Amino acid sequence: MKVQVCIIGGGPSGLLLSQLLHLKGIDNVVLERQSRQYVLARIRAGVLEHGFAALMREAQCGERMDREGEIHDGFLIAHDGVMDRVDLHTYSGGSSVVVYGQTELTRDLYEARDKLGGKVIHNVEDVALHDLKSDAPYVTYRDGDQINRIDCDYVIGADGFHGVSRKAIPKDVLREYERVYPFGWLGVLSRTKPVSPELIYAKHERGFALCSLRSQVLSRYYIQVPLEDKAEDWSDEAFWAELKARLPEEVAAKLVTGPSIEKSIAPLRSFVAEPMRWGRLFLAGDAAHIVPPTGARGLNSAASDIYYLYHALLDHYQNGDEAGLDGYSAKALARVWKAQRFSWWMTTMLHRFPGNLPYEDKLQQTELDYLFSSDKALSSLAENYVGLPF
Ligand code: APR
Ligand code: PHB
């Protein structure tokens, strides 16, 4: 097979780029290691920046998001016995976020790809990237006993943190920056009415907790847990009891509990790989960077990569202009690092860090004191949370 762009990974990054390019007549294929059912069973975050929502609309994938997603103009932070509200709308100068699950968004992207007859190949094994430094790169994969080859102009590594693309960049070129946090998030999805119409981030001496939602009948809750904990050792009862213990009393009293539909633990990690381009290979999304979920930046950082890459490829194919492709890595990384900073800041401000000095605990408390006493600090939080400009 020969295509202009070969995209590795059928997560949100790969699918969105594939759809946007297809709409502009740029021929591409997506290679995905898993089945579609498997990809669509993953439960992940659910807060979209307004810029991401606009990109979904541009990709003609925004209809259900606009119908079923919720616009959120603010969120709450419970801390030190009080509950403060971050008015995103006011402090960002009129912006907001869309609460819409990544699982639903991925489903919409797959449906859009089907509708246009997009090429998405599932269950590919042993994907390998070749001749990336030449002007005729190609990708091979195994389908049963058969090895298939895809010739292309460009290879996009959108295959997530555990993918193969990043590993194709030589070790002496690739620089990796990483921080692993000493805790994880235990998440529960339940078919219950959310405890609050807006998200509640709770800092508590027992550990962080988050009340989020997917819709008015589907709640998503998280609690900070030690890294050694196993999801199967947490009964639903134990989870609800611990969540309640970390929420303000009036919120805990209103919490509607029910059986968990999904329960899992995600470790918290910050990671960036540089550069995001090597020869004809371009990395995007989780393949190049990971954030802890606290600031809801993961999916949104992937979206900004796709925005830059889409425009760079358009400039190349429509105008013969290489500047976007040449500048991609630097431009994408500049925004990625700002998302890293924001996620690190939110994580540090709201979690309990085992072994912290009493001095550090005081600073953490002061950070929140300062935040809610300063319009400028709130504006900084709001502009990052709704998404910095692309
Ligand atoms: N070959 C083909 N596909 C692969 C390979 C491989 N060797 N390795 C991984 N994949 C696929 C995975 O199965 C997955 O479906 O690549 C896809 C990558 O998708 P994601 O991990 O979802 O990454 P991305 O599309 O960049 O999405 C951004 O934002 O909220 C965060 O982490 C969250 O997934 C989210 C991400
Ligand atoms: C979620 O709903 O899964 C979610 C929301 C906000 C976050 C992280 C996760 O900061």
Coordinates of C-alpha atoms and ligand atoms in Angstrom, one line a residue:
M1 CA 0.0 0.0 0.0
K2 CA 1.1 3.6 -0.6
V3 CA -0.3 6.6 1.2
Q4 CA 0.9 10.1 1.9
V5 CA 0.8 9.8 5.7
C6 CA 1.0 6.6 7.8
I7 CA -0.4 7.0 11.3
I8 CA 0.6 4.5 14.0
G9 CA -2.0 4.3 16.8
G10 CA -5.8 4.6 16.7
G11 CA -6.3 6.5 19.9
P12 CA -7.8 10.0 19.9
S13 CA -4.5 11.6 18.4
G14 CA -4.2 9.3 15.5
L15 CA -7.9 9.2 14.6
L16 CA -8.3 13.0 14.8
L17 CA -5.3 13.6 12.6
S18 CA -6.5 11.0 10.1
Q19 CA -10.0 12.6 9.9
L20 CA -8.7 16.1 9.5
L21 CA -6.2 15.1 6.8
H22 CA -8.8 13.0 4.9
L23 CA -11.2 16.0 4.8
K24 CA -8.4 17.9 3.0
G25 CA -7.8 15.1 0.5
I26 CA -4.6 13.9 2.1
D27 CA -4.4 10.1 1.8
N28 CA -3.6 8.3 5.1
V29 CA -3.9 5.1 7.0
V30 CA -4.2 4.3 10.7
L31 CA -2.5 1.2 12.1
E32 CA -3.9 0.1 15.5
R33 CA -2.6 -2.8 17.5
Q34 CA -5.8 -3.5 19.4
S35 CA -9.4 -4.3 18.3
R36 CA -11.9 -1.4 18.2
Q37 CA -13.8 -2.9 21.1
Y38 CA -10.7 -2.9 23.2
V39 CA -9.9 0.8 22.4
L40 CA -13.5 1.8 23.1
A41 CA -13.5 0.0 26.5
R42 CA -10.8 2.2 27.9
I43 CA -12.1 4.7 30.5
R44 CA -10.1 7.9 30.5
A45 CA -10.4 11.6 31.3
G46 CA -13.3 13.8 30.2
V47 CA -12.5 17.5 30.2
L48 CA -11.9 19.2 26.8
E49 CA -10.4 22.6 26.3
H50 CA -12.5 24.9 24.1
G51 CA -9.8 24.8 21.4
F52 CA -10.0 21.0 21.3
A53 CA -13.8 21.2 21.0
A54 CA -13.3 23.6 18.1
L55 CA -10.9 21.1 16.4
M56 CA -13.5 18.3 16.8
R57 CA -16.1 20.5 15.1
E58 CA -13.6 21.3 12.3
A59 CA -13.1 17.5 11.9
Q60 CA -16.9 17.2 11.6
C61 CA -17.0 15.2 14.7
G62 CA -18.6 17.7 17.1
E63 CA -22.2 17.0 16.8
R64 CA -22.8 14.5 19.7
M65 CA -20.2 16.3 21.8
D66 CA -22.2 19.6 21.4
R67 CA -25.5 17.7 22.1
E68 CA -24.4 15.6 25.1
G69 CA -21.3 17.3 26.5
E70 CA -21.7 19.8 29.2
I71 CA -20.2 23.3 29.2
H72 CA -18.5 24.0 32.5
D73 CA -17.9 27.6 33.5
G74 CA -16.1 26.7 36.7
F75 CA -15.0 24.1 39.2
L76 CA -14.6 23.8 43.0
I77 CA -11.6 23.2 45.2
A78 CA -12.3 21.9 48.7
H79 CA -9.4 22.5 51.1
D80 CA -8.7 23.3 54.7
G81 CA -12.4 23.1 55.7
V82 CA -13.6 25.5 53.0
M83 CA -14.9 25.1 49.5
D84 CA -13.8 27.7 47.0
R85 CA -15.0 28.1 43.4
V86 CA -12.7 28.9 40.4
D87 CA -14.9 30.9 38.0
L88 CA -13.3 29.9 34.7
H89 CA -15.6 32.0 32.7
T90 CA -14.8 35.3 34.5
Y91 CA -11.1 34.6 35.1
S92 CA -10.3 33.3 31.6
G93 CA -12.1 36.2 29.9
G94 CA -15.2 34.3 28.7
S95 CA -13.9 30.8 28.1
S96 CA -15.1 27.4 29.5
V97 CA -14.4 23.7 29.1
V98 CA -16.5 20.9 27.7
V99 CA -17.1 17.8 29.9
Y100 CA -17.3 14.9 27.5
G101 CA -15.7 11.5 28.0
Q102 CA -12.7 10.4 26.0
T103 CA -14.4 7.1 25.3
E104 CA -17.4 8.9 23.7
L105 CA -15.0 11.2 21.8
T106 CA -13.1 8.2 20.4
R107 CA -16.3 6.5 19.4
D108 CA -17.3 9.6 17.5
L109 CA -14.0 9.7 15.7
Y110 CA -14.2 6.0 14.7
E111 CA -17.8 6.6 13.3
A112 CA -16.6 9.6 11.4
R113 CA -13.7 7.6 9.9
D114 CA -16.2 4.9 8.9
K115 CA -18.5 7.3 7.3
L116 CA -15.8 8.8 5.0
G117 CA -14.4 5.4 4.3
G118 CA -11.2 6.1 6.2
K119 CA -8.5 3.4 6.3
V120 CA -8.1 2.1 9.8
I121 CA -6.5 -1.3 10.2
H122 CA -6.9 -3.1 13.6
N123 CA -5.0 -5.9 15.2
V124 CA -1.8 -5.1 13.5
E125 CA 1.3 -6.9 15.1
D126 CA 5.0 -6.1 15.0
V127 CA 4.7 -2.6 13.6
A128 CA 8.2 -1.5 12.5
L129 CA 9.4 1.9 11.1
H130 CA 12.0 1.9 8.3
D131 CA 14.3 4.4 6.5
L132 CA 12.9 7.4 8.5
K133 CA 15.9 9.5 7.6
S134 CA 15.4 9.0 3.9
D135 CA 12.7 10.7 1.8
A136 CA 11.0 7.3 1.2
P137 CA 10.2 5.9 4.6
Y138 CA 8.0 2.8 5.1
V139 CA 6.2 0.9 7.8
T140 CA 5.8 -2.9 8.1
Y141 CA 3.3 -4.9 10.2
R142 CA 2.3 -8.5 10.5
D143 CA -1.2 -9.7 9.9
G144 CA -1.2 -13.4 10.8
D145 CA 1.7 -15.0 8.8
Q146 CA 1.8 -12.1 6.3
I147 CA 4.1 -9.1 6.5
N148 CA 2.6 -6.0 4.9
R149 CA 4.4 -2.9 3.8
I150 CA 3.1 0.7 3.7
D151 CA 5.2 3.2 1.7
C152 CA 4.6 6.9 2.7
D153 CA 5.9 10.4 2.8
Y154 CA 5.6 10.8 6.6
V155 CA 5.1 8.5 9.6
I156 CA 3.1 9.8 12.6
G157 CA 3.9 8.1 15.9
A158 CA 0.6 8.5 17.7
D159 CA 0.9 5.1 19.5
G160 CA 0.8 6.2 23.1
F161 CA 3.3 5.9 25.9
H162 CA 4.0 2.2 25.3
G163 CA 4.2 2.4 21.5
V164 CA 7.0 1.6 19.2
S165 CA 7.5 5.0 17.4
R166 CA 9.4 6.8 20.1
K167 CA 11.8 3.9 20.3
A168 CA 12.6 4.3 16.7
I169 CA 14.5 7.5 17.5
P170 CA 18.1 6.6 18.3
K171 CA 19.1 6.8 22.0
D172 CA 21.8 9.4 21.4
V173 CA 19.2 11.7 19.8
L174 CA 16.2 11.2 22.1
R175 CA 16.2 12.9 25.5
E176 CA 13.6 11.8 28.0
Y177 CA 12.5 13.8 31.1
E178 CA 10.5 12.0 33.7
R179 CA 9.0 12.3 37.2
V180 CA 7.1 9.4 38.8
Y181 CA 4.9 10.4 41.7
P182 CA 4.8 8.2 44.8
F183 CA 1.0 7.6 44.5
G184 CA -1.7 6.7 42.1
W185 CA -5.4 7.5 41.5
L186 CA -8.0 4.8 42.2
G187 CA -10.9 5.7 39.9
V188 CA -14.5 4.4 40.0
L189 CA -17.2 4.9 37.4
S190 CA -20.8 4.5 38.7
R191 CA -24.2 4.9 37.3
T192 CA -25.3 7.4 39.9
K193 CA -26.2 11.1 39.9
P194 CA -23.1 13.2 40.3
V195 CA -22.7 14.7 43.8
S196 CA -22.1 18.2 42.3
P197 CA -22.9 19.8 38.9
E198 CA -19.3 21.1 38.8
L199 CA -16.1 19.1 39.4
I200 CA -14.8 19.1 43.0
Y201 CA -11.0 18.8 43.5
A202 CA -10.5 18.0 47.2
K203 CA -7.2 18.4 49.2
H204 CA -7.4 16.5 52.4
E205 CA -4.9 15.2 55.0
R206 CA -6.0 11.6 54.1
G207 CA -5.1 12.4 50.5
F208 CA -6.5 14.0 47.4
A209 CA -10.0 13.2 46.0
L210 CA -11.9 14.3 42.8
C211 CA -15.6 14.2 42.0
S212 CA -16.1 14.3 38.3
L213 CA -18.8 13.2 35.9
R214 CA -19.6 11.9 32.5
S215 CA -23.3 12.9 32.4
Q216 CA -26.1 13.6 34.9
V217 CA -26.5 9.9 35.4
L218 CA -22.9 8.8 35.3
S219 CA -20.3 9.8 37.9
R220 CA -16.5 9.4 37.9
Y221 CA -14.7 9.6 41.3
Y222 CA -11.1 9.3 42.2
I223 CA -9.0 9.0 45.4
Q224 CA -5.3 9.2 45.8
V225 CA -3.9 5.8 46.9
P226 CA -0.4 4.4 47.7
L227 CA 1.4 2.9 44.6
E228 CA 1.4 -0.5 46.2
D229 CA -2.5 -0.7 46.4
K230 CA -4.4 -3.0 44.0
A231 CA -7.8 -2.0 42.6
E232 CA -9.2 -5.5 43.4
D233 CA -8.3 -5.0 47.1
W234 CA -10.6 -2.0 47.3
S235 CA -14.3 -3.1 47.8
D236 CA -16.9 -0.6 46.6
E237 CA -17.8 0.0 50.2
A238 CA -14.3 0.8 51.2
F239 CA -13.9 3.2 48.2
W240 CA -17.1 5.1 49.0
A241 CA -16.2 5.4 52.7
E242 CA -12.7 6.8 51.9
L243 CA -14.1 9.2 49.4
K244 CA -16.6 10.5 51.9
A245 CA -14.0 10.9 54.5
R246 CA -12.0 13.2 52.2
L247 CA -15.0 15.4 51.1
P248 CA -16.5 18.3 53.1
E249 CA -19.3 17.0 55.3
E250 CA -22.1 18.7 53.4
V251 CA -20.9 17.1 50.1
A252 CA -20.3 13.6 51.7
A253 CA -23.9 13.7 53.0
K254 CA -25.3 14.2 49.5
L255 CA -23.1 11.6 47.8
V256 CA -25.2 8.9 46.0
T257 CA -23.3 5.6 46.0
G258 CA -23.8 2.5 43.8
P259 CA -22.0 -0.4 42.3
S260 CA -18.9 0.4 40.4
I261 CA -19.0 -0.2 36.7
E262 CA -15.2 0.2 36.4
K263 CA -12.5 0.4 39.0
S264 CA -8.8 0.9 38.2
I265 CA -5.6 2.5 39.5
A266 CA -3.5 4.8 37.4
P267 CA 0.0 5.7 38.5
L268 CA 0.8 9.4 38.2
R269 CA 3.7 10.3 35.9
S270 CA 5.1 13.3 34.1
F271 CA 7.1 12.5 31.0
V272 CA 8.4 14.4 28.0
A273 CA 10.5 13.1 25.1
E274 CA 12.5 15.5 22.9
P275 CA 12.7 16.1 20.0
M276 CA 9.2 15.2 18.7
R277 CA 10.5 14.9 15.1
W278 CA 13.2 12.7 13.7
G279 CA 13.6 12.6 9.9
R280 CA 10.2 11.7 8.5
L281 CA 8.8 10.6 11.9
F282 CA 6.6 13.0 13.9
L283 CA 5.5 12.0 17.4
A284 CA 2.1 13.2 18.8
G285 CA 0.2 12.8 22.0
D286 CA 1.0 10.2 24.7
A287 CA 3.8 8.8 22.5
A288 CA 5.8 11.9 23.3
H289 CA 4.5 13.1 26.7
I290 CA 2.4 12.1 29.7
V291 CA 1.0 14.3 32.5
P292 CA -0.6 13.4 35.8
P293 CA -4.4 13.8 35.4
T294 CA -4.8 16.5 38.0
G295 CA -5.0 19.4 35.6
A296 CA -6.9 17.4 32.9
R297 CA -4.2 18.2 30.4
G298 CA -3.4 14.7 28.9
L299 CA -5.9 14.6 26.0
N300 CA -5.7 18.3 25.5
S301 CA -1.9 18.3 25.1
A302 CA -2.5 15.6 22.4
A303 CA -4.9 17.9 20.7
S304 CA -2.5 20.7 20.4
D305 CA 0.1 18.4 18.8
I306 CA -2.5 17.4 16.3
Y307 CA -3.4 21.0 15.6
Y308 CA 0.2 21.9 14.8
L309 CA 0.9 18.7 12.8
Y310 CA -2.3 19.1 10.8
H311 CA -1.5 22.6 9.8
A312 CA 2.1 21.8 9.1
L313 CA 1.1 18.9 6.8
L314 CA -1.5 21.1 5.1
D315 CA 1.1 23.8 4.4
H316 CA 3.4 21.1 3.0
Y317 CA 0.9 19.5 0.7
Q318 CA -1.1 22.6 -0.3
N319 CA 1.6 25.2 -0.6
G320 CA 4.9 23.4 -0.6
D321 CA 5.8 25.3 2.6
E322 CA 8.1 23.3 5.0
A323 CA 8.3 25.8 7.8
G324 CA 5.5 24.1 9.8
L325 CA 7.1 20.7 9.6
D326 CA 10.5 22.1 10.4
G327 CA 9.2 24.0 13.4
Y328 CA 6.8 21.3 14.7
S329 CA 8.9 19.9 17.4
A330 CA 9.9 23.2 19.0
K331 CA 6.4 24.6 18.7
A332 CA 4.7 21.5 20.1
L333 CA 7.2 21.2 22.9
A334 CA 6.8 24.8 24.0
R335 CA 3.1 24.2 24.7
V336 CA 3.7 20.7 26.0
W337 CA 6.0 22.0 28.7
K338 CA 3.5 24.6 29.8
A339 CA 0.9 21.8 30.2
Q340 CA 3.6 19.9 32.2
R341 CA 4.2 22.9 34.4
F342 CA 0.5 23.3 35.1
S343 CA -0.2 19.6 35.8
W344 CA 2.8 19.5 38.1
W345 CA 1.6 22.6 39.9
M346 CA -2.0 21.3 40.4
T347 CA -0.7 17.9 41.5
T348 CA 1.8 19.4 44.0
M349 CA -0.8 21.8 45.4
L350 CA -3.6 19.3 46.0
H351 CA -2.0 15.9 46.9
R352 CA -0.6 14.6 50.1
F353 CA 3.1 13.9 49.7
P354 CA 4.3 11.2 52.1
G355 CA 7.4 12.4 53.9
N356 CA 6.7 16.1 53.4
L357 CA 8.2 18.4 56.0
P358 CA 5.7 20.4 58.1
Y359 CA 7.2 23.4 56.4
E360 CA 6.3 22.0 53.0
D361 CA 2.7 21.3 54.2
K362 CA 2.5 24.9 55.2
L363 CA 3.6 26.1 51.8
Q364 CA 1.0 23.9 50.2
Q365 CA -1.7 25.5 52.3
T366 CA -0.3 28.9 51.5
E367 CA -0.4 28.2 47.8
L368 CA -4.2 27.8 48.1
D369 CA -4.6 30.8 50.4
Y370 CA -2.8 32.9 47.9
L371 CA -4.7 31.5 45.0
F372 CA -8.1 32.4 46.4
S373 CA -6.9 35.9 47.6
S374 CA -5.5 37.0 44.2
D375 CA -7.4 37.7 41.0
K376 CA -4.1 37.4 39.1
A377 CA -3.4 33.9 40.5
L378 CA -7.0 32.8 39.7
S379 CA -6.6 34.2 36.1
S380 CA -3.4 32.2 35.7
L381 CA -5.1 29.0 36.8
A382 CA -8.2 29.7 34.6
E383 CA -6.2 30.5 31.4
N384 CA -4.3 27.3 31.8
Y385 CA -7.3 25.1 32.7
V386 CA -9.4 26.3 29.7
G387 CA -6.3 25.9 27.5
L388 CA -3.5 28.2 26.4
P389 CA -3.9 29.4 22.8
F390 CA -2.5 27.0 20.1
Ligands
APR1 N1 1.3 -0.4 16.9 C1 0.0 0.1 16.7 N2 -0.7 0.7 17.6 C2 -0.2 0.8 18.8 C3 1.1 0.3 19.2 C4 1.8 -0.3 18.1 N3 3.0 -0.9 18.4 N4 1.3 0.6 20.5 C5 0.2 1.2 20.9 N5 -0.7 1.4 19.9 C6 -2.0 2.0 20.0 C7 -2.7 1.8 21.3 O1 -3.4 0.5 21.3 C8 -3.7 2.9 21.4 O2 -4.9 2.7 20.9 O3 -1.9 3.4 20.0 C9 -3.0 4.0 20.6 C10 -2.5 5.2 21.4 O4 -3.6 5.8 22.0 P1 -3.6 6.6 23.4 O5 -2.7 5.8 24.3 O6 -5.0 6.9 23.8 O7 -2.8 7.9 23.1 P2 -3.2 9.3 22.3 O8 -4.0 8.9 21.1 O9 -2.0 10.1 22.1 O10 -4.3 9.9 23.3 C11 -4.0 10.9 24.1 O11 -4.6 11.7 26.3 O12 -6.0 11.6 28.2 C12 -4.8 11.2 27.7 O13 -3.6 9.2 28.0 C13 -4.8 9.7 27.6 O14 -5.2 8.3 25.8 C14 -5.1 9.6 26.1 C15 -4.2 10.6 25.6
PHB2 C1 -12.2 12.8 34.7 O1 -13.4 13.1 34.7 O2 -11.8 11.6 34.5 C2 -11.2 13.8 35.1 C3 -11.6 15.1 35.2 C4 -10.7 16.1 35.6 C5 -9.4 15.8 35.9 C6 -9.0 14.4 35.8 C7 -9.9 13.5 35.4 O3 -8.6 16.7 36.3

